[in-house]
Coordinates of C-alpha atoms in Angstrom, one line a residue:
M6 CA 105.4 -11.1 -73.1
E7 CA 105.6 -14.7 -74.4
A8 CA 102.5 -16.6 -75.3
K9 CA 103.6 -19.5 -72.9
Y10 CA 102.3 -17.4 -70.0
F11 CA 98.7 -17.5 -71.2
K12 CA 95.9 -20.0 -71.8
R13 CA 95.1 -19.4 -75.4
R14 CA 91.8 -20.0 -77.2
K15 CA 91.9 -23.0 -79.6
P16 CA 91.2 -22.2 -83.3
F17 CA 87.6 -22.7 -84.3
D18 CA 86.6 -23.1 -80.6
F19 CA 83.1 -21.6 -80.5
N20 CA 82.7 -22.0 -76.8
P21 CA 86.0 -20.9 -75.2
H22 CA 86.6 -20.3 -71.5
L23 CA 85.7 -16.8 -70.5
F24 CA 89.4 -16.0 -69.7
D25 CA 91.0 -17.7 -72.7
V26 CA 92.9 -15.2 -74.9
G27 CA 92.9 -15.2 -78.7
V28 CA 90.5 -14.9 -81.6
L29 CA 88.4 -17.5 -83.3
L30 CA 90.4 -18.1 -86.5
S31 CA 93.9 -17.1 -85.6
R32 CA 96.9 -19.3 -84.6
N33 CA 99.2 -16.3 -84.2
K34 CA 100.8 -16.4 -80.7
S35 CA 102.6 -13.1 -81.0
H36 CA 99.7 -11.0 -79.7
A37 CA 98.8 -13.1 -76.7
D38 CA 100.0 -10.4 -74.3
M39 CA 97.9 -7.7 -75.9
Q40 CA 94.9 -10.1 -76.0
F41 CA 95.4 -10.6 -72.3
L42 CA 95.3 -6.9 -71.7
T43 CA 92.0 -6.8 -73.6
K44 CA 90.7 -9.5 -71.2
V45 CA 91.8 -7.2 -68.3
V46 CA 89.6 -4.4 -69.7
E47 CA 86.7 -6.7 -70.4
T48 CA 86.7 -8.6 -67.1
P49 CA 84.8 -7.1 -64.2
D50 CA 87.1 -5.8 -61.5
D51 CA 86.0 -8.3 -58.9
R52 CA 87.0 -11.2 -61.2
H53 CA 90.6 -9.9 -61.9
K54 CA 91.9 -12.4 -59.2
N55 CA 90.2 -15.2 -61.1
L56 CA 91.8 -14.0 -64.4
Y57 CA 95.2 -13.9 -62.8
S58 CA 94.9 -17.4 -61.2
Y59 CA 93.5 -18.9 -64.4
H60 CA 96.5 -18.1 -66.5
L61 CA 99.0 -18.7 -63.7
N62 CA 97.7 -22.2 -63.1
H63 CA 97.8 -23.0 -66.8
Y64 CA 101.4 -21.7 -67.0
L65 CA 102.6 -23.6 -64.0
S66 CA 101.0 -26.9 -65.1
H67 CA 102.3 -26.7 -68.7
I68 CA 105.8 -25.2 -68.5
D69 CA 108.6 -27.3 -67.0
D70 CA 110.7 -24.4 -65.6
A71 CA 107.7 -22.3 -64.6
S72 CA 107.6 -20.1 -61.5
E73 CA 105.0 -17.8 -60.2
Y74 CA 107.7 -15.1 -59.7
L75 CA 108.5 -15.1 -63.4
F76 CA 104.8 -15.0 -64.3
F77 CA 104.2 -12.2 -61.8
T78 CA 107.1 -10.0 -62.8
N79 CA 106.5 -10.3 -66.5
L80 CA 102.8 -9.5 -66.1
L81 CA 103.6 -6.6 -63.9
H82 CA 106.0 -5.2 -66.5
L83 CA 103.4 -5.7 -69.2
V84 CA 100.6 -3.9 -67.4
K85 CA 102.8 -1.0 -66.1
N86 CA 104.3 -0.5 -69.6
Q87 CA 100.8 -0.3 -71.1
I88 CA 99.7 2.2 -68.5
E89 CA 102.7 4.4 -69.5
I90 CA 101.7 4.0 -73.2
E91 CA 98.1 5.2 -72.4
K92 CA 99.5 8.2 -70.4
L93 CA 101.8 9.3 -73.2
K94 CA 99.0 9.4 -75.8
D95 CA 98.3 12.9 -76.9
K96 CA 94.7 13.3 -75.8
K97 CA 94.2 16.4 -77.9
K98 CA 94.7 14.3 -81.0
L99 CA 92.3 11.6 -80.0
S100 CA 88.6 11.6 -80.9
A101 CA 86.1 11.9 -78.0
G102 CA 85.5 8.2 -78.2
G103 CA 89.3 7.4 -78.5
K104 CA 90.0 9.5 -75.4
K105 CA 87.2 7.9 -73.4
W106 CA 88.5 4.4 -74.5
S107 CA 92.1 5.3 -73.5
E108 CA 91.0 6.5 -70.1
K109 CA 88.9 3.4 -69.5
N110 CA 91.8 1.1 -70.4
Q111 CA 94.2 3.0 -68.1
A112 CA 91.7 2.8 -65.3
K113 CA 91.2 -0.9 -65.7
Y114 CA 95.0 -1.5 -65.8
E115 CA 95.3 0.5 -62.6
V116 CA 92.7 -1.7 -60.9
F117 CA 94.5 -4.8 -62.1
L118 CA 97.7 -3.5 -60.5
N119 CA 95.9 -3.7 -57.2
T120 CA 95.2 -7.4 -57.9
L121 CA 98.9 -7.9 -58.7
K122 CA 99.8 -6.1 -55.4
E123 CA 97.7 -8.7 -53.5
H124 CA 99.7 -11.5 -55.2
D125 CA 103.1 -9.8 -54.6
K126 CA 104.8 -12.3 -52.2
W127 CA 108.2 -10.9 -53.0
G128 CA 107.7 -7.2 -52.3
V129 CA 108.4 -6.3 -55.9
M130 CA 105.8 -3.5 -55.9
N131 CA 106.6 -2.1 -52.5
T132 CA 107.4 1.5 -52.2
E133 CA 110.7 2.6 -50.6
S134 CA 108.8 3.4 -47.5
E135 CA 107.2 0.0 -47.4
R136 CA 110.6 -1.7 -48.1
N137 CA 112.2 0.2 -45.2
K138 CA 109.3 -0.7 -42.9
K139 CA 109.6 -4.4 -43.9
L140 CA 113.4 -4.3 -43.3
L141 CA 112.9 -2.6 -39.9
G142 CA 110.4 -5.3 -39.0
Q143 CA 112.9 -8.0 -40.0
V144 CA 115.6 -6.3 -37.9
E145 CA 113.3 -6.2 -34.9
S146 CA 112.4 -9.9 -35.4
L147 CA 116.1 -10.8 -35.6
K148 CA 116.8 -8.8 -32.4
K149 CA 114.0 -10.7 -30.6
R150 CA 115.3 -14.0 -31.8
L151 CA 118.8 -13.1 -30.7
A152 CA 117.5 -12.0 -27.3
D153 CA 115.5 -15.2 -26.9
T154 CA 118.5 -17.5 -27.8
T155 CA 121.2 -15.5 -25.9
V156 CA 121.8 -16.2 -22.3
K157 CA 122.0 -13.0 -20.3
H158 CA 125.1 -12.4 -18.1
Q159 CA 123.2 -12.8 -14.8
Y160 CA 121.8 -16.2 -15.9
K161 CA 125.1 -17.8 -17.0
I162 CA 126.8 -20.5 -15.0
N163 CA 129.7 -19.1 -13.0
I164 CA 133.0 -21.0 -12.5
K165 CA 133.5 -19.9 -8.9
N166 CA 136.1 -22.5 -7.8
G167 CA 138.5 -23.1 -10.7
R168 CA 139.5 -21.8 -14.0
K169 CA 138.0 -21.8 -17.5
E170 CA 140.8 -24.2 -18.5
H171 CA 139.3 -26.8 -16.1
L172 CA 135.9 -26.4 -17.8
I173 CA 137.3 -26.6 -21.3
A174 CA 139.3 -29.7 -20.3
L175 CA 136.1 -31.2 -18.9
F176 CA 134.3 -30.6 -22.2
D177 CA 137.3 -32.1 -24.0
E178 CA 136.9 -35.2 -21.8
I179 CA 133.1 -35.3 -22.6
M180 CA 134.0 -35.2 -26.3
G181 CA 136.1 -38.3 -25.9
V182 CA 133.5 -40.4 -24.1
E183 CA 133.1 -43.8 -25.6
N184 CA 130.0 -45.0 -27.4
P185 CA 127.9 -46.8 -24.7
S186 CA 126.3 -49.0 -27.3
T187 CA 127.7 -52.4 -28.3
D188 CA 127.4 -51.2 -31.9
N189 CA 130.3 -49.3 -33.3
E190 CA 132.4 -49.6 -30.2
S191 CA 135.2 -47.7 -31.8
D192 CA 133.0 -44.6 -32.2
N193 CA 132.7 -41.8 -29.7
F194 CA 129.4 -41.0 -28.0
L195 CA 129.5 -37.4 -29.3
S196 CA 130.9 -35.6 -32.3
W197 CA 134.2 -33.9 -31.7
T198 CA 134.6 -32.2 -35.1
A199 CA 132.3 -29.3 -34.3
S200 CA 134.9 -27.4 -32.4
K201 CA 133.3 -24.0 -32.7
T202 CA 130.0 -25.4 -31.4
W203 CA 131.7 -26.6 -28.2
A204 CA 133.4 -23.2 -27.9
K205 CA 130.0 -21.4 -28.3
I206 CA 128.5 -23.5 -25.5
I207 CA 131.2 -22.3 -23.1
A208 CA 131.2 -18.7 -24.2
N209 CA 127.4 -18.4 -24.3
H210 CA 126.6 -20.2 -21.0
F211 CA 129.6 -19.9 -18.6
L212 CA 131.5 -17.2 -16.7
E213 CA 134.9 -17.3 -15.1
N214 CA 134.7 -15.6 -11.7
E215 CA 131.7 -13.5 -13.0
K216 CA 133.6 -12.5 -16.1
E217 CA 132.7 -13.3 -19.7
I218 CA 134.7 -16.0 -21.5
P219 CA 135.4 -14.6 -25.1
L220 CA 134.4 -16.9 -27.9
E221 CA 137.7 -16.5 -29.6
T222 CA 139.5 -17.7 -26.5
A223 CA 137.3 -20.8 -26.2
V224 CA 137.7 -21.5 -30.0
N225 CA 141.5 -21.4 -29.6
Y226 CA 141.4 -24.2 -27.1
F227 CA 139.1 -26.4 -29.2
D228 CA 140.9 -25.9 -32.5
G229 CA 144.3 -26.6 -30.9
T230 CA 145.7 -23.1 -31.2
T231 CA 146.0 -22.9 -27.4
K232 CA 147.1 -26.1 -25.6
L233 CA 145.7 -27.4 -22.3
N234 CA 148.2 -28.4 -19.6
D235 CA 148.1 -31.6 -17.7
S236 CA 147.2 -29.6 -14.6
D237 CA 144.1 -28.4 -16.4
R238 CA 142.7 -31.9 -16.7
A239 CA 141.2 -32.2 -13.2
F240 CA 138.4 -34.5 -14.3
T241 CA 138.1 -38.0 -15.8
I242 CA 135.0 -39.5 -17.3
K243 CA 134.8 -43.2 -17.8
L244 CA 132.2 -45.4 -19.4
K245 CA 130.4 -47.3 -16.5
Q246 CA 129.1 -50.1 -18.7
R247 CA 128.4 -50.9 -22.4
G248 CA 125.1 -52.2 -23.5
K249 CA 122.2 -51.8 -25.9

């Protein structure tokens, strides 16, 4: 993991910050990640959050293209990889002190993973079960939003005396209403380019003799695929007066 992710101790700094990584006389940046892992082991568990935030804030404030996601994922990879290294060590070949030290390191890294889990805004560390649960929650949320924004059949406005063509022609007339302001007199009052939006208004809010009006049918009228007849144009809308 590159040194840019960490706040390093300055050479000959005899009073560094508790969370700075590095040693007194070295300018070598290549071991910054390993030195950070040493800090994880040395830092009390209840201060792991502070350790994470300290280096994150330094990284974000000093690197132009920095992002917390990159910091988080690289740090997660570093810690998980080191845990695997500790697990793969042949404990039988270690001295009693070496075995104890390895077990302590692994335990501290595991605790630090819990800190990373708390900062996981992206679900990177989620188990498959957790991801599925999150997806199901999102689906339910989308269903609710759809239900809240969709007009149910019984609440739609019914065209009981006339045909859908009369309604579409009326909307076409509304689209052509002149601008009531004295400014930009050549402009229309409403936008007429959003043909599918107009079609959705009709399909989502109106019925023809208690029957649904398919969106595709409405779209065909508004995009010119299906033409309206003169007999369909039963209404005329005119500008009463123009003013500010």
